[in-house]
């Protein structure tokens, strides 16, 4: 069993910096317009030839109100009729993708994200799932992972019943903060009762996993108010809790311009919130998985981390990293073999491409041998907190220390500072360094920009 993480204020002060989240490597910052739908079609055929299992991500971008903090690709409208034209294009994309895949390729994982997926009516959700079943081999024994993002303001018992009937067995519930002043400042008025109703429905209907997503660093938030929200969340007993930091980038995200920067917490308050979350969630029995994620010891992610099978991709920590990930919908990202591609983030361009019978793929990258080596290294560090050189050397025919000799001085300094243990044939990130795992990963990032990208978050 992994040791519990330890808060070391001196170490955090020294190493906390702007850092990539490493959903995967290389990150989307490296995507270029040199790749498109032709490359995607070839990757799909190779996936079919290898008969690899699949993970599907469906992006449903509509929300009725703008949450000012949000950085997702979304369309704000209270006109529910806008969903149908989008659904029709999405169905076309499903058909174009599926005809290049094999009938025997099982879909082990499915996620509806957004936006607010339940913006779609019950009839539209049924229609979408029926179309997916028609064109993909969805695993239907309830052992697959079928998950959906839920805004408790846009769902109720009948909605949860429908989702369970359609095969969903995991829910991720957005709950940025419960303080009324904070909620007003971010334009997201969400009562505790709304959240409790969705959780009660999910438990009664036997959803396997309930995940709550919290944010700290929001306007008017204080360490005390955040602590109260956290206590309430712990009392709800979710299986997983994510505690992410708000990143204020009004130059990039228009809705954030509605937030008064003077209302944002100070750096010392941010650290106090993070420290309290780490301590309190650990005391409540949650295991730190990594990258803001906590889970109960009997959760699938925690058990996978124990046995060394945990992985990470564009959907976050997963036990299905062996699957080819196919993203459909505006802005969705796919990862198929060594190819990473993304759909257009512009709704009009997305729909126009499909109206012309073309896939809306607009950018991406193809991993080379160096990318594969570094991705394997970063994946081990960020999932297992441990990297064994021999495994990398055997897989790729390299001498690890020679290949990464330029990283060695920084790693040796981290070892001296107590962030990691640098052994003859391994790197182990120590309990005091696990909150800074992505800073360790930065030492293996070939593409790291010389200056921090403004809309990245800090490591802590």
Tab-separated table of N, CA and C in Angstrom, residues 321-387:
chain	number	residue	atom	x	y	z
A	321	UNK	N	-6.665	2.670	-20.173
A	321	UNK	CA	-5.656	3.310	-21.008
A	321	UNK	C	-5.203	2.448	-22.167
A	322	UNK	N	-5.527	1.150	-22.130
A	322	UNK	CA	-5.171	0.256	-23.233
A	322	UNK	C	-6.110	0.420	-24.423
A	323	UNK	N	-7.187	1.159	-24.240
A	323	UNK	CA	-8.168	1.348	-25.308
A	323	UNK	C	-7.751	2.502	-26.224
A	324	UNK	N	-8.156	2.416	-27.488
A	324	UNK	CA	-8.066	3.579	-28.356
A	324	UNK	C	-9.202	4.521	-27.980
A	325	UNK	N	-8.857	5.782	-27.744
A	325	UNK	CA	-9.841	6.784	-27.333
A	325	UNK	C	-10.314	7.554	-28.561
A	326	UNK	N	-11.615	7.546	-28.778
A	326	UNK	CA	-12.198	8.260	-29.916
A	326	UNK	C	-13.133	9.336	-29.380
A	327	UNK	N	-12.796	10.585	-29.668
A	327	UNK	CA	-13.618	11.712	-29.245
A	327	UNK	C	-14.499	12.188	-30.381
A	328	UNK	N	-15.761	12.412	-30.086
A	328	UNK	CA	-16.715	12.899	-31.086
A	328	UNK	C	-17.488	14.077	-30.522
A	329	UNK	N	-17.793	15.029	-31.400
A	329	UNK	CA	-18.407	16.270	-30.977
A	329	UNK	C	-17.424	17.410	-31.121
A	330	UNK	N	-17.923	18.633	-31.021
A	330	UNK	CA	-17.088	19.809	-31.184
A	330	UNK	C	-15.960	19.813	-30.154
A	331	UNK	N	-14.741	20.058	-30.601
A	331	UNK	CA	-13.514	20.175	-29.788
A	331	UNK	C	-13.012	18.863	-29.220
A	332	UNK	N	-13.666	17.728	-29.476
A	332	UNK	CA	-13.284	16.451	-28.862
A	332	UNK	C	-11.926	15.972	-29.369
A	333	UNK	N	-11.175	15.326	-28.487
A	333	UNK	CA	-9.832	14.830	-28.785
A	333	UNK	C	-9.855	13.306	-28.859
A	334	UNK	N	-9.126	12.762	-29.834
A	334	UNK	CA	-8.950	11.316	-29.974
A	334	UNK	C	-7.480	10.958	-29.783
A	335	UNK	N	-7.231	9.773	-29.250
A	335	UNK	CA	-5.872	9.249	-29.106
A	335	UNK	C	-5.910	7.795	-29.576
A	336	UNK	N	-5.435	7.571	-30.803
A	336	UNK	CA	-5.524	6.259	-31.440
A	336	UNK	C	-4.126	5.827	-31.840
A	337	UNK	N	-3.595	4.833	-31.150
A	337	UNK	CA	-2.223	4.441	-31.401
A	337	UNK	C	-1.291	5.604	-31.134
A	338	UNK	N	-0.475	5.950	-32.137
A	338	UNK	CA	0.469	7.059	-31.947
A	338	UNK	C	-0.078	8.390	-32.454
A	339	UNK	N	-1.370	8.424	-32.804
A	339	UNK	CA	-1.978	9.642	-33.334
A	339	UNK	C	-2.879	10.310	-32.307
A	340	UNK	N	-2.706	11.616	-32.133
A	340	UNK	CA	-3.587	12.444	-31.315
A	340	UNK	C	-4.200	13.489	-32.246
A	341	UNK	N	-5.519	13.587	-32.287
A	341	UNK	CA	-6.161	14.588	-33.144
A	341	UNK	C	-7.338	15.230	-32.413
A	342	UNK	N	-7.691	16.423	-32.872
A	342	UNK	CA	-8.783	17.163	-32.238
A	342	UNK	C	-9.728	17.707	-33.299
A	343	UNK	N	-11.029	17.655	-32.978
A	343	UNK	CA	-12.049	18.259	-33.828
A	343	UNK	C	-12.005	19.778	-33.709
A	344	UNK	N	-12.613	20.435	-34.671
A	344	UNK	CA	-12.735	21.890	-34.612
A	344	UNK	C	-13.454	22.303	-33.333
A	345	UNK	N	-12.969	23.388	-32.717
A	345	UNK	CA	-13.600	23.934	-31.518
A	345	UNK	C	-14.684	24.951	-31.854
A	346	UNK	N	-14.839	25.230	-33.131
A	346	UNK	CA	-15.851	26.173	-33.591
A	346	UNK	C	-17.087	25.401	-34.023
A	347	UNK	N	-18.218	25.663	-33.399
A	347	UNK	CA	-19.426	24.889	-33.662
A	347	UNK	C	-19.847	24.978	-35.124
A	348	UNK	N	-19.764	26.158	-35.700
A	348	UNK	CA	-20.170	26.316	-37.099
A	348	UNK	C	-19.260	25.505	-38.026
A	349	UNK	N	-17.962	25.585	-37.826
A	349	UNK	CA	-17.029	24.826	-38.652
A	349	UNK	C	-17.236	23.327	-38.471
A	350	UNK	N	-17.475	22.918	-37.231
A	350	UNK	CA	-17.727	21.504	-36.949
A	350	UNK	C	-18.927	21.011	-37.760
A	351	UNK	N	-20.015	21.757	-37.712
A	351	UNK	CA	-21.242	21.327	-38.382
A	351	UNK	C	-21.109	21.409	-39.908
A	352	UNK	N	-20.415	22.413	-40.409
A	352	UNK	CA	-20.228	22.541	-41.849
A	352	UNK	C	-19.423	21.385	-42.416
A	353	UNK	N	-18.385	20.961	-41.711
A	353	UNK	CA	-17.577	19.835	-42.193
A	353	UNK	C	-18.433	18.580	-42.337
A	354	UNK	N	-19.273	18.314	-41.349
A	354	UNK	CA	-20.109	17.115	-41.396
A	354	UNK	C	-21.204	17.248	-42.444
A	355	UNK	N	-21.698	18.456	-42.663
A	355	UNK	CA	-22.680	18.670	-43.731
A	355	UNK	C	-22.089	18.339	-45.101
A	356	UNK	N	-20.769	18.472	-45.217
A	356	UNK	CA	-20.077	18.159	-46.468
A	356	UNK	C	-19.576	16.720	-46.504
A	357	UNK	N	-19.981	15.926	-45.506
A	357	UNK	CA	-19.583	14.523	-45.465
A	357	UNK	C	-18.151	14.298	-45.040
A	358	UNK	N	-17.544	15.292	-44.366
A	358	UNK	CA	-16.155	15.191	-43.938
A	358	UNK	C	-16.067	15.172	-42.414
A	359	UNK	N	-15.044	14.497	-41.917
A	359	UNK	CA	-14.792	14.526	-40.491
A	359	UNK	C	-14.258	15.908	-40.104
A	360	UNK	N	-14.599	16.406	-38.906
A	360	UNK	CA	-14.232	17.780	-38.517
A	360	UNK	C	-12.854	17.879	-37.866
A	361	UNK	N	-11.964	16.939	-38.142
A	361	UNK	CA	-10.628	16.936	-37.554
A	361	UNK	C	-9.806	18.092	-38.116
A	362	UNK	N	-9.193	18.891	-37.256
A	362	UNK	CA	-8.479	20.084	-37.732
A	362	UNK	C	-7.022	20.164	-37.274
A	363	UNK	N	-6.624	19.417	-36.274
A	363	UNK	CA	-5.240	19.521	-35.809
A	363	UNK	C	-4.862	18.288	-35.015
A	364	UNK	N	-3.574	18.136	-34.747
A	364	UNK	CA	-3.137	16.986	-33.970
A	364	UNK	C	-1.634	16.819	-34.012
A	365	UNK	N	-1.177	15.630	-33.641
A	365	UNK	CA	0.240	15.286	-33.701
A	365	UNK	C	0.373	13.774	-33.817
A	366	UNK	N	1.517	13.352	-34.332
A	366	UNK	CA	1.845	11.929	-34.384
A	366	UNK	C	3.089	11.707	-33.518
A	367	UNK	N	2.991	10.812	-32.563
A	367	UNK	CA	4.088	10.579	-31.636
A	367	UNK	C	5.241	9.860	-32.323
A	368	UNK	N	6.453	10.330	-32.064
A	368	UNK	CA	7.644	9.625	-32.529
A	368	UNK	C	8.198	8.764	-31.397
A	369	UNK	N	9.316	8.113	-31.640
A	369	UNK	CA	9.890	7.208	-30.639
A	369	UNK	C	10.218	7.940	-29.342
A	370	UNK	N	10.770	9.135	-29.460
A	370	UNK	CA	11.100	9.908	-28.258
A	370	UNK	C	9.848	10.244	-27.469
A	371	UNK	N	8.770	10.598	-28.150
A	371	UNK	CA	7.500	10.885	-27.472
A	371	UNK	C	7.016	9.667	-26.692
A	372	UNK	N	7.109	8.485	-27.321
A	372	UNK	CA	6.656	7.267	-26.657
A	372	UNK	C	7.477	6.984	-25.392
A	373	UNK	N	8.776	7.186	-25.482
A	373	UNK	CA	9.639	6.937	-24.316
A	373	UNK	C	9.273	7.889	-23.183
A	374	UNK	N	9.163	9.169	-23.511
A	374	UNK	CA	8.879	10.167	-22.483
A	374	UNK	C	7.464	9.994	-21.927
A	375	UNK	N	6.516	9.607	-22.782
A	375	UNK	CA	5.162	9.373	-22.284
A	375	UNK	C	5.141	8.226	-21.291
A	376	UNK	N	5.881	7.167	-21.591
A	376	UNK	CA	5.939	6.025	-20.662
A	376	UNK	C	6.548	6.449	-19.327
A	377	UNK	N	7.577	7.268	-19.370
A	377	UNK	CA	8.223	7.751	-18.146
A	377	UNK	C	7.252	8.609	-17.337
A	378	UNK	N	6.620	9.573	-17.997
A	378	UNK	CA	5.709	10.487	-17.311
A	378	UNK	C	4.502	9.732	-16.768
A	379	UNK	N	3.985	8.764	-17.540
A	379	UNK	CA	2.848	7.983	-17.079
A	379	UNK	C	3.179	7.221	-15.793
A	380	UNK	N	4.359	6.618	-15.736
A	380	UNK	CA	4.754	5.873	-14.534
A	380	UNK	C	4.861	6.803	-13.328
A	381	UNK	N	5.461	7.965	-13.510
A	381	UNK	CA	5.643	8.884	-12.393
A	381	UNK	C	4.323	9.450	-11.897
A	382	UNK	N	3.417	9.737	-12.817
A	382	UNK	CA	2.185	10.418	-12.439
A	382	UNK	C	1.114	9.445	-11.958
A	383	UNK	N	1.257	8.159	-12.307
A	383	UNK	CA	0.284	7.148	-11.881
A	383	UNK	C	0.784	6.310	-10.710
A	384	UNK	N	2.073	5.932	-10.751
A	384	UNK	CA	2.621	5.012	-9.752
A	384	UNK	C	3.539	5.697	-8.748
A	385	UNK	N	3.941	6.943	-9.041
A	385	UNK	CA	4.948	7.660	-8.240
A	385	UNK	C	6.270	6.904	-8.209
A	386	UNK	N	6.494	6.062	-9.188
A	386	UNK	CA	7.718	5.266	-9.230
A	386	UNK	C	8.040	4.913	-10.676
A	387	UNK	N	9.312	4.968	-11.012
A	387	UNK	CA	9.768	4.621	-12.355
A	387	UNK	C	10.980	3.703	-12.244
